[in-house]
């Protein structure tokens, strides 16, 4: 699977973003996408083969692995990256819609189709709220699925067909934990960036509209 | 290498706005770290756990022993090292892009204001000249390739980015030493539950891994050395600049310094006086619109002329600090070498001026206006 598609999409988003939005794109590219592709994928590559239980009973390892990892960390990470990047496309679509409208009517309807004002501002704010919401949802999901952000070295499993409580050993738990913390840290950083961008935009536009109203009153 | 294209594209931009040593550092990063990591090192560590053999039949013992021996794999460690060492450069690039954008916005606004004021005055001749100046200004910016001169807050950001990069480099080198020492041993003795006793574990391909470990360590030390060299280069230049400025403060030395000015600069100074309106803007322009506050703009132009002469001497004498727009648009630079300002003002200021040559040129200009 090539992540270049997502990269090209996000590069398009960069044009219509504020300064903080551009920092967000850089953080997503470098600290999340790149780390995922260059480092994290390889850690979880053979997680099933390397998962070992102290039992010879066939099928016991399979059911135990399935019980402890309903969805692998790495797949959840990939889903998170995709979901969190997608709301930015709303902005791209809205700008494309504006440009199409201008073409259709054959006249200049907007001062600049890419300028964040009016309807585009609403779309931008909605995309920010969605992004933040999805980040929080995924963080909560990680926390609930894996009992906090830790990966134990040893798990005890007593699901059929395992005849008794069996010791199962997870491979590379320390390394996986380091990257899990890295994921959490970058998610939190992205949430902070989104919230600051949200507050910046709201503040800026409320000042603008207040000044407009004030000028109108004076006139 | 395709995996690293995410970072590579960002760093290409940094490449444009770096010093010579910075460019060498980036090349070292691209070729000796990213490329080597992506192609050779990854495959060497590919079977690191599957071929990590422990002399035991106890299930789970190999897993826990591998985890104890390698809390984080070398390859992942180097990936994190490259990312963290590149991040300060990205911050600097962000600042540079921001500066470029602000400059462009400011110039567009100034051009708009001037165009409006010209329209209001209703003088068509000046309108034409202004549009020419505007075009020249904008095309100069494009011609220069958006390059910027490293000074002020941008220079500070650059220096801080190099300092942080150096600190990161040291931290990762020390971290690697603390975690693994320098060389990897073939045999690792492991004592951890559920292993029933101390168990011999054998690392896969230790010699090949050692080759890459030593190589990556050497490249990290080289990068550290390059960062330190760049810091020294920047610090030395800044100190020299400061020294020469304070040295130039005494007027007796002024003619001596100017006599040593290179041929090209002298030729520049004796070029025919520029048209006044063409000098309203320049790539390094700090001009305020002359229609707003004449005295302030005159003071500014005098100061600017002084600074430009200083800058020209420095860049000519010591080579370009950064390959910057200064050298890339000589036509406009020569035309805007000295602006016009009134003679009486000049007489008062000449004693205090540090660049009497520029002032004298302006005097001939002044007469034409």
XYZ file of C-alpha atoms in Angstrom, chain B:
369
model
C 14.332 5.342 -0.331
C 10.784 5.932 -1.380
C 9.818 5.828 2.285
C 12.021 8.792 2.986
C 10.538 10.948 0.237
C 8.180 12.449 2.826
C 11.120 13.993 4.612
C 13.239 14.412 1.493
C 10.861 16.921 -0.076
C 10.874 19.141 2.996
C 14.645 19.008 3.216
C 15.019 19.981 -0.452
C 13.542 23.352 0.482
C 15.944 23.686 3.407
C 18.771 22.963 0.973
C 18.018 26.185 -0.907
C 18.230 28.377 2.166
C 21.330 26.919 3.810
C 24.966 27.896 3.970
C 27.566 25.845 2.108
C 28.348 23.762 5.190
C 24.616 23.278 5.719
C 24.282 21.927 2.195
C 27.142 19.489 2.804
C 25.423 18.369 6.012
C 22.169 17.764 4.145
C 23.955 15.790 1.425
C 25.618 13.631 4.085
C 22.198 13.106 5.662
C 20.555 12.108 2.396
C 23.222 9.819 1.035
C 25.048 8.334 3.986
C 22.178 8.039 6.384
C 18.813 7.816 4.639
C 19.964 5.948 1.578
C 22.205 3.513 3.453
C 19.512 2.913 6.059
C 16.785 2.373 3.521
C 18.725 0.052 1.258
C 21.398 -1.856 3.125
C 20.845 -1.667 6.860
C 17.143 -2.600 6.735
C 17.825 -5.888 4.970
C 20.686 -6.716 7.322
C 18.353 -6.396 10.317
C 15.462 -8.062 8.514
C 15.743 -11.438 10.235
C 16.932 -10.127 13.555
C 14.376 -11.882 15.710
C 13.688 -14.959 13.617
C 17.397 -15.802 13.631
C 17.975 -14.852 17.249
C 18.604 -18.304 18.684
C 18.651 -19.260 22.320
C 19.992 -22.505 23.638
C 16.725 -23.557 25.240
C 13.502 -25.311 24.418
C 11.513 -23.289 26.942
C 8.714 -21.526 25.029
C 8.804 -17.784 25.464
C 12.424 -17.687 26.564
C 13.667 -16.468 23.175
C 11.055 -13.740 23.059
C 11.910 -12.324 26.455
C 15.647 -12.631 25.859
C 15.391 -10.809 22.547
C 13.348 -8.104 24.222
C 15.974 -7.726 26.941
C 18.897 -7.713 24.498
C 17.317 -5.201 22.088
C 14.827 -2.882 23.808
C 14.830 -0.928 20.548
C 16.329 -2.231 17.344
C 19.291 -0.357 15.842
C 17.404 0.374 12.648
C 14.440 1.955 14.462
C 16.831 3.893 16.647
C 18.536 5.333 13.559
C 15.185 6.197 11.987
C 14.267 8.196 15.086
C 17.742 9.754 15.099
C 17.394 10.946 11.499
C 13.924 12.353 12.163
C 14.885 14.212 15.328
C 18.110 15.539 13.833
C 16.265 16.842 10.744
C 13.439 18.473 12.679
C 15.291 21.693 13.659
C 16.044 22.297 9.963
C 12.339 21.971 9.228
C 11.582 24.579 11.859
C 14.117 26.911 10.239
C 12.559 26.223 6.834
C 9.144 27.096 8.248
C 10.506 30.409 9.496
C 12.201 31.111 6.144
C 8.992 30.350 4.230
C 7.067 32.570 6.607
C 9.580 35.392 6.065
C 9.354 35.000 2.295
C 5.562 35.049 2.419
C 5.447 38.107 4.670
C 7.909 39.918 2.395
C 5.845 39.135 -0.669
C 2.633 40.239 1.019
C 4.221 43.468 2.200
C 5.562 44.253 -1.248
C 2.223 43.511 -2.885
C 0.540 45.832 -0.406
C 3.117 48.560 -0.950
C 2.758 48.254 -4.701
C -1.007 48.498 -4.329
C -0.756 51.564 -2.112
C 1.646 53.266 -4.508
C -0.536 52.422 -7.487
C -3.542 53.895 -5.733
C -1.700 57.033 -4.724
C -0.343 57.436 -8.234
C -3.847 57.107 -9.582
C -5.044 59.735 -7.142
C -2.318 62.163 -8.139
C -3.396 61.563 -11.761
C 0.175 61.718 -13.086
C 0.388 59.204 -15.909
C 4.167 59.373 -16.265
C 4.734 58.353 -12.689
C 2.011 55.773 -13.023
C 3.892 54.097 -15.827
C 7.178 54.248 -13.959
C 5.526 52.875 -10.876
C 4.089 49.941 -12.727
C 7.534 49.342 -14.197
C 9.033 49.547 -10.727
C 6.331 47.210 -9.438
C 7.006 44.705 -12.189
C 10.739 45.017 -11.665
C 10.257 44.507 -7.949
C 8.082 41.440 -8.372
C 10.198 39.942 -11.140
C 13.326 40.583 -9.092
C 11.822 38.575 -6.290
C 11.078 35.699 -8.634
C 14.436 35.973 -10.339
C 16.215 35.684 -7.059
C 14.422 32.344 -6.665
C 12.873 33.428 -3.391
C 16.269 33.304 -1.711
C 16.785 35.323 1.382
C 19.606 36.922 3.243
C 20.444 35.351 6.560
C 20.252 38.075 9.162
C 18.255 39.231 12.126
C 15.696 36.828 13.510
C 16.185 34.390 10.625
C 19.877 34.115 11.454
C 18.960 33.503 15.084
C 16.547 30.738 14.074
C 19.244 29.199 11.905
C 21.783 29.272 14.715
C 19.292 27.814 17.224
C 18.345 25.087 14.770
C 21.989 24.103 14.410
C 22.465 24.159 18.205
C 19.451 21.916 18.773
C 20.563 19.639 15.951
C 23.994 19.315 17.563
C 22.403 18.541 20.928
C 20.174 15.877 19.348
C 23.136 14.339 17.565
C 25.127 14.133 20.807
C 22.108 12.742 22.675
C 21.565 9.975 20.147
C 25.243 9.047 19.943
C 25.437 8.861 23.734
C 22.122 6.987 23.814
C 23.394 4.403 21.362
C 26.556 3.936 23.400
C 24.588 3.563 26.642
C 22.156 1.037 25.120
C 24.505 -1.127 23.114
C 28.082 0.015 23.562
C 29.921 0.241 20.271
C 30.114 -3.352 19.080
C 27.569 -6.124 19.093
C 28.655 -9.374 20.699
C 27.818 -12.672 19.075
C 26.809 -14.254 22.376
C 24.273 -12.781 24.750
C 23.709 -14.458 28.120
C 20.132 -14.057 29.240
C 18.619 -14.576 32.675
C 14.936 -13.681 32.677
C 11.694 -15.521 33.476
C 10.526 -17.933 32.033
C 14.070 -19.024 31.135
C 14.857 -21.632 33.801
C 18.574 -20.721 34.011
C 21.095 -18.390 32.333
C 20.744 -19.164 28.679
C 23.133 -18.616 25.755
C 21.527 -16.597 23.007
C 23.131 -15.975 19.651
C 22.602 -12.780 17.655
C 22.146 -13.134 13.908
C 24.799 -11.638 11.565
C 26.793 -9.822 14.249
C 29.774 -8.905 12.047
C 27.617 -7.419 9.286
C 25.656 -5.513 11.878
C 28.866 -4.240 13.453
C 29.995 -2.882 10.091
C 26.807 -0.875 9.766
C 26.875 0.208 13.400
C 30.402 1.591 13.033
C 29.476 3.207 9.708
C 26.385 4.938 11.121
C 28.334 6.022 14.195
C 31.068 7.514 11.986
C 28.489 9.359 9.885
C 26.827 10.691 13.044
C 30.201 11.970 14.282
C 30.859 13.520 10.861
C 27.461 15.250 10.949
C 28.227 16.487 14.435
C 31.544 17.837 13.242
C 29.850 19.570 10.277
C 27.275 21.163 12.599
C 30.033 22.431 14.882
C 31.973 23.756 11.876
C 28.867 25.586 10.680
C 28.362 27.107 14.133
C 31.962 28.241 14.212
C 31.659 29.653 10.680
C 28.508 31.599 11.604
C 29.876 32.774 14.939
C 33.168 33.885 13.429
C 31.440 35.814 10.644
C 29.130 37.532 13.102
C 32.015 38.474 15.393
C 34.052 39.745 12.444
C 31.106 41.788 11.226
C 30.657 43.326 14.640
C 34.361 44.062 14.987
C 34.604 45.669 11.577
C 31.488 47.763 12.276
C 32.857 49.091 15.532
C 36.230 49.605 13.811
C 34.574 51.554 11.030
C 33.012 53.919 13.551
C 36.192 56.056 13.450
C 35.973 58.265 10.312
C 39.764 58.267 9.659
C 39.600 54.654 8.682
C 36.629 55.187 6.343
C 38.545 56.231 3.222
C 41.072 53.404 3.758
C 38.323 50.816 3.790
C 36.621 52.322 0.797
C 39.835 52.364 -1.186
C 40.098 48.667 -0.682
C 36.617 48.170 -2.144
C 36.756 45.886 -5.163
C 36.615 46.997 -8.779
C 33.078 45.870 -9.439
C 31.802 47.862 -6.516
C 33.621 50.987 -7.681
C 32.253 50.481 -11.163
C 28.827 50.208 -9.595
C 29.314 53.454 -7.765
C 30.222 55.320 -10.974
C 27.306 54.053 -13.062
C 24.941 56.706 -14.351
C 22.439 57.862 -11.765
C 19.263 55.828 -11.688
C 15.819 57.115 -12.332
C 14.313 58.175 -9.037
C 11.221 56.010 -9.337
C 13.174 52.896 -10.163
C 14.897 53.263 -6.841
C 11.655 53.139 -4.889
C 11.966 49.409 -4.612
C 14.731 46.854 -4.473
C 15.088 43.201 -3.482
C 16.519 44.264 -0.158
C 14.214 47.249 -0.003
C 13.562 48.882 3.261
C 12.166 51.977 1.628
C 9.127 53.663 3.000
C 6.934 55.280 0.373
C 8.363 58.734 -0.317
C 4.927 60.288 -0.344
C 4.183 59.489 3.258
C 6.990 61.108 5.207
C 9.801 62.683 3.232
C 12.249 63.288 6.059
C 11.807 59.819 7.462
C 12.263 58.254 4.060
C 15.333 60.356 3.423
C 16.842 59.246 6.705
C 15.946 55.680 5.796
C 17.490 55.917 2.368
C 20.669 57.372 3.848
C 20.835 54.593 6.396
C 20.080 52.029 3.778
C 22.789 53.355 1.476
C 25.229 53.114 4.372
C 24.186 49.574 5.136
C 24.339 48.542 1.502
C 27.888 49.770 1.158
C 28.841 47.864 4.293
C 27.034 44.820 2.982
C 28.638 45.053 -0.440
C 32.127 45.321 1.004
C 31.526 42.384 3.262
C 30.029 40.132 0.642
C 32.700 41.092 -1.836
C 35.561 40.663 0.600
C 34.548 37.450 2.327
C 32.520 35.731 -0.335
C 28.761 35.422 -0.226
C 27.516 34.540 3.196
C 24.625 32.740 1.651
C 24.225 32.578 -2.116
C 21.577 35.226 -1.923
C 19.487 37.542 -3.977
C 22.172 40.188 -3.613
C 24.300 38.580 -6.284
C 21.504 37.282 -8.384
C 19.913 40.504 -9.497
C 22.826 42.735 -10.290
C 20.904 44.864 -12.800
C 18.485 46.177 -10.276
C 21.130 46.381 -7.594
C 23.342 48.586 -9.749
C 20.457 50.809 -10.687
C 19.379 51.233 -7.134
C 22.869 51.638 -5.771
C 22.133 55.037 -4.310
C 18.955 56.950 -3.976
C 18.477 60.710 -4.288
C 18.169 63.078 -1.392
C 18.564 66.827 -1.032
C 21.940 68.541 -0.951
C 21.520 70.477 2.298
C 20.561 67.304 4.113
C 23.604 65.680 2.648
C 25.970 68.408 3.879
C 24.724 67.907 7.445
C 24.901 64.166 7.262
C 28.142 63.708 5.390
C 30.333 64.102 8.431
C 28.372 61.423 10.251
C 27.950 59.167 7.235
C 30.096 56.096 7.224
C 30.020 55.744 3.460
C 31.002 59.058 2.004
C 31.287 57.561 -1.473
C 27.634 56.625 -1.614
C 26.723 60.095 -0.466
C 28.841 61.742 -3.150
C 27.192 59.659 -5.819
C 23.814 60.659 -4.533
C 24.866 64.259 -4.765
C 25.268 64.039 -8.518
C 21.913 62.291 -8.602
C 20.420 64.989 -6.574
C 21.302 67.587 -9.161
C 19.458 65.677 -11.880
C 16.315 65.556 -9.753
